[in-house]
Coordinates of C-alpha atoms in Angstrom, one line a residue:
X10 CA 0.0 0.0 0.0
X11 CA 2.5 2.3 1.1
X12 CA 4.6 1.6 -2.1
X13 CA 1.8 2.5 -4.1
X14 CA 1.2 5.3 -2.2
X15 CA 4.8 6.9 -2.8
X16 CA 4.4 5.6 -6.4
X17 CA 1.5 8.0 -7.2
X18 CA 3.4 10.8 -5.5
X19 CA 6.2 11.0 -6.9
X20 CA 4.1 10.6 -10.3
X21 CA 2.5 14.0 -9.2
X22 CA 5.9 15.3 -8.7
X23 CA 6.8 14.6 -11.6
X24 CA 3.7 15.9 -13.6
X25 CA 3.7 19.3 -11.2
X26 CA 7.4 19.6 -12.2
X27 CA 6.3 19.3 -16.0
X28 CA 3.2 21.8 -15.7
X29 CA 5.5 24.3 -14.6
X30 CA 8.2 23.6 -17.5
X31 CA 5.0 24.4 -19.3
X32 CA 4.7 27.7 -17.8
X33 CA 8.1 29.0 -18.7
X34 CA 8.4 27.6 -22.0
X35 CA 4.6 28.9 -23.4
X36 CA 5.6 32.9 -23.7
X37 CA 8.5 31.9 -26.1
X38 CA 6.4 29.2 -28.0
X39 CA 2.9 31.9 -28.2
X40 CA 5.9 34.5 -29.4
X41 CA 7.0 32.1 -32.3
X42 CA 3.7 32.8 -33.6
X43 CA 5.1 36.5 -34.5
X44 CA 8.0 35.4 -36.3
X45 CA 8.4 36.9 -39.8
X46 CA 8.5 34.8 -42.9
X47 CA 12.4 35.4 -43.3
X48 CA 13.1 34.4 -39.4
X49 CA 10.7 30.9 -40.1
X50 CA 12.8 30.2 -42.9
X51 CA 15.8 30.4 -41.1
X52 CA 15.0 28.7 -38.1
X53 CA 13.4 25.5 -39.6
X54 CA 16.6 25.0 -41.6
X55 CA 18.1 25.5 -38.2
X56 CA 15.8 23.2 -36.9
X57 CA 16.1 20.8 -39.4
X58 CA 19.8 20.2 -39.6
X59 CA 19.6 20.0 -35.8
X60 CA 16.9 16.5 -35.8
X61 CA 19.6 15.2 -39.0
X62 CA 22.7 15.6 -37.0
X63 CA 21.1 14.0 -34.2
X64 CA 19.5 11.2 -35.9
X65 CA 22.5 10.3 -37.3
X66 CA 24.5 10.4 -34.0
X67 CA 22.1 8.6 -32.3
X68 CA 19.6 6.6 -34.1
X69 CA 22.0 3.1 -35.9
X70 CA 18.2 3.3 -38.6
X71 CA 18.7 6.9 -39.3
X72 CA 22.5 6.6 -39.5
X73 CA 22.2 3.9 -42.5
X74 CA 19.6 5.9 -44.4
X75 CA 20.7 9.4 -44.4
X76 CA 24.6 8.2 -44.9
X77 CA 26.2 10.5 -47.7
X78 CA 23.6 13.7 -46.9
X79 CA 25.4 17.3 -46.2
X80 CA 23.8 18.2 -43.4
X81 CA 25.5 21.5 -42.7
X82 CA 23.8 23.1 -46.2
X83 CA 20.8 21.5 -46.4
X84 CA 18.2 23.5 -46.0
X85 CA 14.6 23.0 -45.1
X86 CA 13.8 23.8 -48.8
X87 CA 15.8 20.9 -49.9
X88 CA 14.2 18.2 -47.7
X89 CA 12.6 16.3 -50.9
X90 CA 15.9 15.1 -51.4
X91 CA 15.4 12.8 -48.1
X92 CA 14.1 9.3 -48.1
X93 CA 10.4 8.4 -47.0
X94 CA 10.0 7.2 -44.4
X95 CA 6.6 4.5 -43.5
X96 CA 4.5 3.4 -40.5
X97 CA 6.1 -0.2 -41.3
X98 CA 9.3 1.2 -41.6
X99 CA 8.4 2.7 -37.9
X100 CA 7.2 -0.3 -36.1
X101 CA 9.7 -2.6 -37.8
X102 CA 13.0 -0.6 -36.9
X103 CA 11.8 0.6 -33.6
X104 CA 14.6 -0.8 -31.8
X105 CA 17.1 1.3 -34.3
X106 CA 15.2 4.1 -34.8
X107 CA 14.9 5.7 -31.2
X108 CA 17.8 7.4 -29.8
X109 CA 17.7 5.6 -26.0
X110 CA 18.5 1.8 -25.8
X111 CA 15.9 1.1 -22.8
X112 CA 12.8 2.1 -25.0
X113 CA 12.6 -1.0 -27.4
X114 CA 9.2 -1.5 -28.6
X115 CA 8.8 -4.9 -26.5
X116 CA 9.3 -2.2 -23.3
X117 CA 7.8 0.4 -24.7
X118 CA 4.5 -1.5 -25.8
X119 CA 4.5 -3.0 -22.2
X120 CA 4.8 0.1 -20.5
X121 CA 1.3 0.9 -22.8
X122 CA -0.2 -2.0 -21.7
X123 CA 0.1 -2.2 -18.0
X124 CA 1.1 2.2 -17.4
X125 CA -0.6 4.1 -19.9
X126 CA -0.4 8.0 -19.2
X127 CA 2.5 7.2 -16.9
X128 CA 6.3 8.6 -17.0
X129 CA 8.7 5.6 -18.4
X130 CA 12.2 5.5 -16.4
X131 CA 11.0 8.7 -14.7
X132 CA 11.2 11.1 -18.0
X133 CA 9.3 9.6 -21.3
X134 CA 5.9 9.4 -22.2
X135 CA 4.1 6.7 -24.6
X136 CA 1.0 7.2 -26.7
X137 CA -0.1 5.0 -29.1
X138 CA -2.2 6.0 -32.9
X139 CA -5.8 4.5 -32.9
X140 CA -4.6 2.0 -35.8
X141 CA -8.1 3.3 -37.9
X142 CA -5.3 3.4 -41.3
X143 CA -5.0 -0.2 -40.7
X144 CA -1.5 -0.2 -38.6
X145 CA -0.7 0.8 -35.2
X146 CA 1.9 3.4 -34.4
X147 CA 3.9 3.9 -31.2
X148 CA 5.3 6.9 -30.3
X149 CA 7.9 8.3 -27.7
X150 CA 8.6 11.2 -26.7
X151 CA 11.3 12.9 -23.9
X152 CA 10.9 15.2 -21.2
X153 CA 11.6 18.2 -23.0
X154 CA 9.8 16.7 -26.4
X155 CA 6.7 16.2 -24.0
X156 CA 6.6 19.8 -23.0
X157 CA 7.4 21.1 -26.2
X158 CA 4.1 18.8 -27.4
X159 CA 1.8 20.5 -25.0
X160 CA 3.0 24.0 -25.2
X161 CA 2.7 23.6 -28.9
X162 CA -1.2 22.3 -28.4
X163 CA -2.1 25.0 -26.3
X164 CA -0.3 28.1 -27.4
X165 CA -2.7 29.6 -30.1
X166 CA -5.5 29.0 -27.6
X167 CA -3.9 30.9 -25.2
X168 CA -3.1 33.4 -27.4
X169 CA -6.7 34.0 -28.6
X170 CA -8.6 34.1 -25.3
X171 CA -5.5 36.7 -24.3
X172 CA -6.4 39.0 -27.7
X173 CA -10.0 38.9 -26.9
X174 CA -11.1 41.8 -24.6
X175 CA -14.6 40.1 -24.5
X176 CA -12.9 37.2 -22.6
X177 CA -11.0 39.7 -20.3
X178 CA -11.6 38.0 -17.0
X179 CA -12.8 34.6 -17.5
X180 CA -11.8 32.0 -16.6
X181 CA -10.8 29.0 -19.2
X182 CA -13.0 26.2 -18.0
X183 CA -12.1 23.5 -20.3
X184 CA -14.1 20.2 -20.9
X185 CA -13.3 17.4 -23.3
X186 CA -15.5 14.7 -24.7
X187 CA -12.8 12.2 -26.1
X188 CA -10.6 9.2 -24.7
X189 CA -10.3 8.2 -21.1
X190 CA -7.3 5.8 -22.1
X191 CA -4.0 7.8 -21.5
X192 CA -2.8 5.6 -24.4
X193 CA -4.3 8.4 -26.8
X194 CA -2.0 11.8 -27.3
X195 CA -5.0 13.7 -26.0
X196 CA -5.6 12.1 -22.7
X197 CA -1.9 11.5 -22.2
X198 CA -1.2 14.8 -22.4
X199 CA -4.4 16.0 -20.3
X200 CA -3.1 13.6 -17.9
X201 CA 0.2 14.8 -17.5
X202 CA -0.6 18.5 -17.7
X203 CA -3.7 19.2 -16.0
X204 CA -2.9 21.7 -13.7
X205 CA -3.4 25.3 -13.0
X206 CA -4.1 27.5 -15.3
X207 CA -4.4 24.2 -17.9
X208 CA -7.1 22.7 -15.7
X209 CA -9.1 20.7 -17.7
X210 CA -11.6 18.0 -17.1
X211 CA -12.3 14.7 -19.2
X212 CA -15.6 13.1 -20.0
X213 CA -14.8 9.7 -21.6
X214 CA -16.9 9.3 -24.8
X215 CA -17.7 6.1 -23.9
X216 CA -19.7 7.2 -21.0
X217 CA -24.0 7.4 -21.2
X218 CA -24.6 10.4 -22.9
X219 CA -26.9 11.5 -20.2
X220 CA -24.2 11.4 -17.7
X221 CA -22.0 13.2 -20.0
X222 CA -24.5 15.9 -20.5
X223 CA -25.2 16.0 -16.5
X224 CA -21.5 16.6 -16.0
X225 CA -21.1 19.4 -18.3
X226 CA -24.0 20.8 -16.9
X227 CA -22.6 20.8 -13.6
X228 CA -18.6 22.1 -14.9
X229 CA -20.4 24.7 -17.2
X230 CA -17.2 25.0 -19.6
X231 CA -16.3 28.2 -21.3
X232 CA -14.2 26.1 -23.6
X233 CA -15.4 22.5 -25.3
X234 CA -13.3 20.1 -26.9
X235 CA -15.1 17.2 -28.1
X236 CA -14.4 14.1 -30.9
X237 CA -15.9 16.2 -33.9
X238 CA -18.2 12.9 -34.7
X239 CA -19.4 13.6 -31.1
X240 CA -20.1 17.7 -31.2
X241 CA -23.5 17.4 -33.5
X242 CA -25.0 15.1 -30.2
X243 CA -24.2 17.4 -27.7
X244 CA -25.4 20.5 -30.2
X245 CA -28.8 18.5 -30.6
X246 CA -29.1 17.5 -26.8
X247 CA -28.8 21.5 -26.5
X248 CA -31.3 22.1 -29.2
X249 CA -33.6 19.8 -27.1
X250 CA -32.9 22.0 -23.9
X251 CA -31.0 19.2 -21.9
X252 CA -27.6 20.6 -22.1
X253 CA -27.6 24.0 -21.0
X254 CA -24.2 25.3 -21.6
X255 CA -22.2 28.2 -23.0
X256 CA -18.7 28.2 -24.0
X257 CA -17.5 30.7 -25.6
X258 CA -14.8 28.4 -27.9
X259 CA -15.3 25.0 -29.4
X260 CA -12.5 22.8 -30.7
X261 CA -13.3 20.0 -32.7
X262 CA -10.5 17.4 -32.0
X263 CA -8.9 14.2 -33.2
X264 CA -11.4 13.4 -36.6
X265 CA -12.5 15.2 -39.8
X266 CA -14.8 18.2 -38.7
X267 CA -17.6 17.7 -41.6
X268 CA -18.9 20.8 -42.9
X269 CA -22.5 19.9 -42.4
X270 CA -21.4 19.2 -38.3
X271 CA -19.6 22.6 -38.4
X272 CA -22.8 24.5 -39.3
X273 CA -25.0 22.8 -36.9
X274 CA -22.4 23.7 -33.9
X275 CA -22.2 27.1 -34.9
X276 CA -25.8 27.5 -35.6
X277 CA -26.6 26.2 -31.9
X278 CA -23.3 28.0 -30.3
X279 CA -22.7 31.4 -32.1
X280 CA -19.3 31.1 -31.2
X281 CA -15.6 30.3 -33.3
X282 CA -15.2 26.9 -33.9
X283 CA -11.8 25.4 -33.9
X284 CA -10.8 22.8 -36.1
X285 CA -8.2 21.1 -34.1
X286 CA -5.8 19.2 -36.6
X287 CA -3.5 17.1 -34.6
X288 CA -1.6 13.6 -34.6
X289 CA 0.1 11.4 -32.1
X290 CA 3.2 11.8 -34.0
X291 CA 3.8 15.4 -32.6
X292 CA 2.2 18.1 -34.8
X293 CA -0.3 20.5 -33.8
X294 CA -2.2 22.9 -35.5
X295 CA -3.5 26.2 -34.3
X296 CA -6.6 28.1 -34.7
X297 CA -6.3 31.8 -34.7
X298 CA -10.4 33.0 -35.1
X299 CA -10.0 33.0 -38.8
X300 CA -7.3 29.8 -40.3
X301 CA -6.4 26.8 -38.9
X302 CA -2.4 26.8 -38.8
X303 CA 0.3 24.4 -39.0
X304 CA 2.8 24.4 -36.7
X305 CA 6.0 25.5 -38.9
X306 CA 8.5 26.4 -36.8
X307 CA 8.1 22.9 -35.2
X308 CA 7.0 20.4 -37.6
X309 CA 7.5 20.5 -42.0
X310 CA 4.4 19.4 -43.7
X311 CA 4.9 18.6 -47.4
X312 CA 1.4 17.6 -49.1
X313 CA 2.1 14.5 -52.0
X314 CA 0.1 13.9 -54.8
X315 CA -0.6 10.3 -56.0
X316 CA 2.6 10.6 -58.9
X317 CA 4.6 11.6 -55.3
X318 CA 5.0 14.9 -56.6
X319 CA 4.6 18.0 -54.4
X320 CA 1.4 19.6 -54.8
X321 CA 0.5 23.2 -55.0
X322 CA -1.9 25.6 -53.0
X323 CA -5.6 25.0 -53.4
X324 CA -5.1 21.5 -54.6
X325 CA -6.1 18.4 -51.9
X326 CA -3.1 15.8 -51.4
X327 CA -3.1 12.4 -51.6
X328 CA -0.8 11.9 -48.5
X329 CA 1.3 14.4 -46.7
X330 CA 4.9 13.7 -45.3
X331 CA 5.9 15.0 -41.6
X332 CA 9.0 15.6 -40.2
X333 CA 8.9 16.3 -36.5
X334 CA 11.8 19.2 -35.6
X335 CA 11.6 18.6 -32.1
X336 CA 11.5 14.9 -31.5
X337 CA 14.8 13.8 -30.9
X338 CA 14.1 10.3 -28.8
X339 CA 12.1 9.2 -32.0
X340 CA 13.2 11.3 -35.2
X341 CA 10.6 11.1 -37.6
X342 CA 12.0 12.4 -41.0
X343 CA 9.4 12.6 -43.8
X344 CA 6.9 10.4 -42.0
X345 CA 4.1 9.3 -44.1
X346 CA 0.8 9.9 -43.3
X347 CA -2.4 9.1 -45.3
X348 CA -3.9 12.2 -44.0
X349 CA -5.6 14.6 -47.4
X350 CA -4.9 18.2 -46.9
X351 CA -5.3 21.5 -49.0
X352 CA -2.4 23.8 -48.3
X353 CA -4.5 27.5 -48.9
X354 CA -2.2 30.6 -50.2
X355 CA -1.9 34.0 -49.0
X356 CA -1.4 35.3 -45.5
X357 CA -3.8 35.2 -42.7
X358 CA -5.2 38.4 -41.8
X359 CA -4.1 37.6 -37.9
X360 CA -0.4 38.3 -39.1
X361 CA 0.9 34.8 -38.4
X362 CA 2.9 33.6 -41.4
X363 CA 2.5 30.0 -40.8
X364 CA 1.1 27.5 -43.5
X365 CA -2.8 28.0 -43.5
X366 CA -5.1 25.0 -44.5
X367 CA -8.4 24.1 -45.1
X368 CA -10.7 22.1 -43.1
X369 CA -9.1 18.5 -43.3
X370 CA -11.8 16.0 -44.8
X371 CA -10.3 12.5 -44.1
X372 CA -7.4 10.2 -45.3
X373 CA -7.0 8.4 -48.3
X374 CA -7.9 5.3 -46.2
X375 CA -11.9 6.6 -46.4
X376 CA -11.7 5.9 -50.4
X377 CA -13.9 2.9 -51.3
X378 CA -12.4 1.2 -54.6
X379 CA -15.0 -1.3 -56.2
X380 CA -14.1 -3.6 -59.0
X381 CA -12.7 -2.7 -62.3
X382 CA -10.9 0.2 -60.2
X383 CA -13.8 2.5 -59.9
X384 CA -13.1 4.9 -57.1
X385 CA -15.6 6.1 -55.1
X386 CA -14.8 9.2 -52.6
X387 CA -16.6 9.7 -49.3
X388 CA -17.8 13.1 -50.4
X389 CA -20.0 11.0 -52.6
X390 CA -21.9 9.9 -49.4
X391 CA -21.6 13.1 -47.2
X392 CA -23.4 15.0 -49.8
X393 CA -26.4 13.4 -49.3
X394 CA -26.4 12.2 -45.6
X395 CA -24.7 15.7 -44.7
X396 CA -28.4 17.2 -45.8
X397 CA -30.6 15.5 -43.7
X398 CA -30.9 17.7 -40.1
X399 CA -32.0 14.4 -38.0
X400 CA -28.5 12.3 -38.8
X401 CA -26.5 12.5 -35.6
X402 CA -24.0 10.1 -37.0
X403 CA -23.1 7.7 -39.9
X404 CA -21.4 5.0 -40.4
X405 CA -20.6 3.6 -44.3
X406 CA -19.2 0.3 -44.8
X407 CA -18.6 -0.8 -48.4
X408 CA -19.9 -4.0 -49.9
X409 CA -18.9 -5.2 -53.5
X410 CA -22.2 -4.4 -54.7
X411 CA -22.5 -0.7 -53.1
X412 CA -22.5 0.1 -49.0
X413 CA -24.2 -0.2 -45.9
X414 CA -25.1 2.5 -43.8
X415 CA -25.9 2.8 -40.1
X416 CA -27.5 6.0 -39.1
X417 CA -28.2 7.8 -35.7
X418 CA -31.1 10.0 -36.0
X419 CA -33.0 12.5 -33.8
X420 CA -36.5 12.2 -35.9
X421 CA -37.6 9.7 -38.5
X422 CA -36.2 10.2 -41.8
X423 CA -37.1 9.3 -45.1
X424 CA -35.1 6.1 -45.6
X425 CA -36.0 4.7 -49.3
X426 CA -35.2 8.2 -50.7
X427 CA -32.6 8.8 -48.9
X428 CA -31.2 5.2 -50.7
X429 CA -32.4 6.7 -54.2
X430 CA -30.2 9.5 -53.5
X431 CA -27.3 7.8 -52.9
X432 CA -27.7 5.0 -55.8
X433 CA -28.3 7.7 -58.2
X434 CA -24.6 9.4 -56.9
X435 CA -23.0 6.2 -57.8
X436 CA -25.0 5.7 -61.1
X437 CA -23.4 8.8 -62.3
X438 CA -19.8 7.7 -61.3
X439 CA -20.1 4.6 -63.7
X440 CA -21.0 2.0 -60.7
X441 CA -23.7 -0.2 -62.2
X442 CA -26.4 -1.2 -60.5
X443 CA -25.3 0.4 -56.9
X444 CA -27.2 -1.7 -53.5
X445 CA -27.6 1.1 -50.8
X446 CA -29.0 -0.4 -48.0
X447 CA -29.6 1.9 -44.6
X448 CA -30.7 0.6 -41.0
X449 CA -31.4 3.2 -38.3
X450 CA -29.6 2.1 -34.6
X451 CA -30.0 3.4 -31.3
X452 CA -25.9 3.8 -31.4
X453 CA -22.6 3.5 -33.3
X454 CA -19.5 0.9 -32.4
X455 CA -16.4 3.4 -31.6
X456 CA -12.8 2.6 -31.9
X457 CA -10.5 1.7 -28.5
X458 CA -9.5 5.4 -28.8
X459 CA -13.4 6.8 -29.1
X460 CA -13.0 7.6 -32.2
X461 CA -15.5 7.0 -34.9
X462 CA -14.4 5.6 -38.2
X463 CA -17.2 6.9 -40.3
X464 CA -15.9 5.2 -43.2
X465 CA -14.8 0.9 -43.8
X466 CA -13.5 0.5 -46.9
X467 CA -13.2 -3.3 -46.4
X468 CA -16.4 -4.9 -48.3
X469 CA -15.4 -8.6 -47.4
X470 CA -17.8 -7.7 -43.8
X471 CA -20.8 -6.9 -46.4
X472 CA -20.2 -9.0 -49.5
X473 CA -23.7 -9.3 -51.7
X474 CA -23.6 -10.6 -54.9
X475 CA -20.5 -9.5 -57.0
X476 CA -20.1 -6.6 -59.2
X477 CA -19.9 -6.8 -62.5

């Protein structure tokens, strides 16, 4: 008893010491946000030469790969000239690729298992990806990579509620509706820095929805952060009067933010919606009232087309490669990531100079492909279920005739035309002879994490006849 007594304080030690690393570090990362375009370019070469030079020191994977690159005049212009790098690649070289001995995957994936949330030889922390691409990624990062993580999550929120003299003098109350297991970046790092002025408080999405409603009832939040599969419940349970809240900023976290879900937030809170962009490898977007911003002076985002070409402004990739400048326990050095993103042009009126994008939609992972190679996008299906006000949620799963979709509705909806709709969409796109079949259900199957995968692209679950 006593042993697990001192256990969980010195753990609290440890995350009070971390909050307060927090504290001194955010006034240089919210000034970052200031730097001109000249000083961004000069610091992420900086930055980038930096993560090569250790890599190579440290990391026997990294060392083999980037042999023969001039890492003293590369600059972070030049990175196409590095080698891809894969989840597989990742999980198969863990042992090679991280820059500390004690953290091989075998320990590392144990520590997730039995200590999730928990510091790892007193100074790392380990989250895990939900796996919804099909593989499972661990990630690890060091004391000062941890701090660095959360400073970089929090730093344009802090920076908003500080520029807003409507909000002078409230307090940021913060709830989030997402994971309860610290295995998740999100909880992980709630876990380790929830303190102060970073108090937060979680409601597991797998909880009743009543009792998540109660208990936001009870905190009264002038900030929610919520799954954005889970923000059109809680705006309808508010329509219907039973969760009487008001933040005054909502941050949709951790999955697509559909437009048809961003309209009905706004329309039942009149406040800015933040579309939180974020991934358990380390990069964290901003929201500054008006773009959603990538973190540039930490991370290099390069959007790929399908020919693995760079692809311009405007135009939506088919996967993005990440390079994480501040990781240095687990370099990740044009990290793939089937993540679709449009890069927009032009400066943001808020005078940051970092990378603006659009709301992301989904990964390349939501595509259905049917036989003959006919490609079906899932914009094809949010077009028409994105229309109906009742839908809650949706879940698609493709067969090899067509798809099967669960719906969560708050009033009966027209079901056979709602199929017509859909068929018709297809019809158009060359499928022949489309089955759309649609059942209503009382509630959706959620990921480990919480997460809902809207979209299965494997039709082996719902085979029907074949397509010809």
């Amino acid at each position: 008893m006593r042993d697990r007594e001192h256990e969980a304080s010195s753990a609290e030690l440890l995350r009070d010491r971390h909050a307060a690393d927090v504290e001194r570090l955010l006034p240089e990362y919210q000034e970052r946000i200031a730097w001109s375009a000249d000083e961004l370019r000069g610091r992420r070469t900086a930055a980038l030469r930096a993560v090569l030079r250790s890599a190579i020191a440290r990391s026997a994977w990294h060392r083999s790969r980037l042999s023969g690159v001039d890492v003293e005049s590369i600059s972070w212009a030049q990175i196409g000239e590095l080698p891809v790098m894969t989840k597989s690649d990742l999980m198969g070289n863990f042992d090679r690729i991280v820059s500390d001995r004690r953290l091989s995957r075998e320990r590392c994936e144990e520590h997730l298992e039995r200590s999730p949330g928990e510091y790892l030889f007193g100074e790392f922390q380990v989250v895990a990806s939900g796996g919804s691409s099909g593989q499972r990624g661990v990630f690890v990062y060091g004391w000062d990579e941890w701090t660095t993580c959360y400073a970089s999550n929090v730093r344009f929120q802090v920076r908003d509620w500080s520029r807003d003299p409507t909000l002078a003098g409230l307090p940021r109350i913060i709830a989030v509706v997402a994971a309860s297991s610290p295995t998740h970046i999100s909880a992980a790092l709630s876990k380790t820095f929830s303190s102060g002025t970073n108090a937060r408080r979680l409601f597991p999405v797998s909880l009743p929805l009543d009792q998540i409603v109660a208990g936001l009832n009870d905190l009264q939040p002038t900030v929610l952060m919520g799954y954005s599969s889970f923000l059109p419940r809680l705006a309808h349970e508010a329509r219907a009067g039973r969760l009487r809240i008001a933040p005054r900023r909502i941050v949709a976290i951790s999955e697509p933010l559909l437009p048809e879900s961003r309209e009905l937030v706004e329309q039942v809170w009149p406040v800015p919606v933040a579309n939180g962009y974020a991934m358990s490898e380390g990069m964290f977007s901003g929201f500054c009232g008006d773009s959603i911003h990538l973190p540039d002076d930490l991370c290099i985002v390069e959007p790929i087309g399908a020919d693995g070409q760079p692809v311009g402004p405007g135009e939506v990739s088919h996967r993005i490669l990440l390079t994480n400048l501040y990781n240095l326990t687990q370099p990740l050095i044009r990290y793939e990531v089937t993540d679709q993103l449009a890069m927009l042009d032009g400066n943001c009126r808020c005078g940051c100079v970092f990378t603006r994008i659009a709301d992301p939609q989904g990964r390349l992972d939501d595509v259905f492909i049917y036989a003959k190679n006919l490609t079906i996008h899932p914009h094809v299906f949010r077009s028409a279920l994105g229309t109906v006000t009742a839908i809650v949620e949706y879940q698609v799963r493709q067969t090899t005739t067509g798809a099967h979709i669960a719906i969560v509705s708050t009033d009966r909806i027209d079901v056979a035309s709602l199929e017509s709709k859909i068929r018709g969409a297809l019809e158009t796109l060359g499928f022949t002879d489309p089955h759309v079949n649609i059942d209503l259900v009382a509630e959706l199957p959620r990921q480990p994490s919480g997460k809902l995968k809207r979209f299965h692209s494997d039709p082996s679950e719902h085979p029907g006849p074949a397509h010809d």
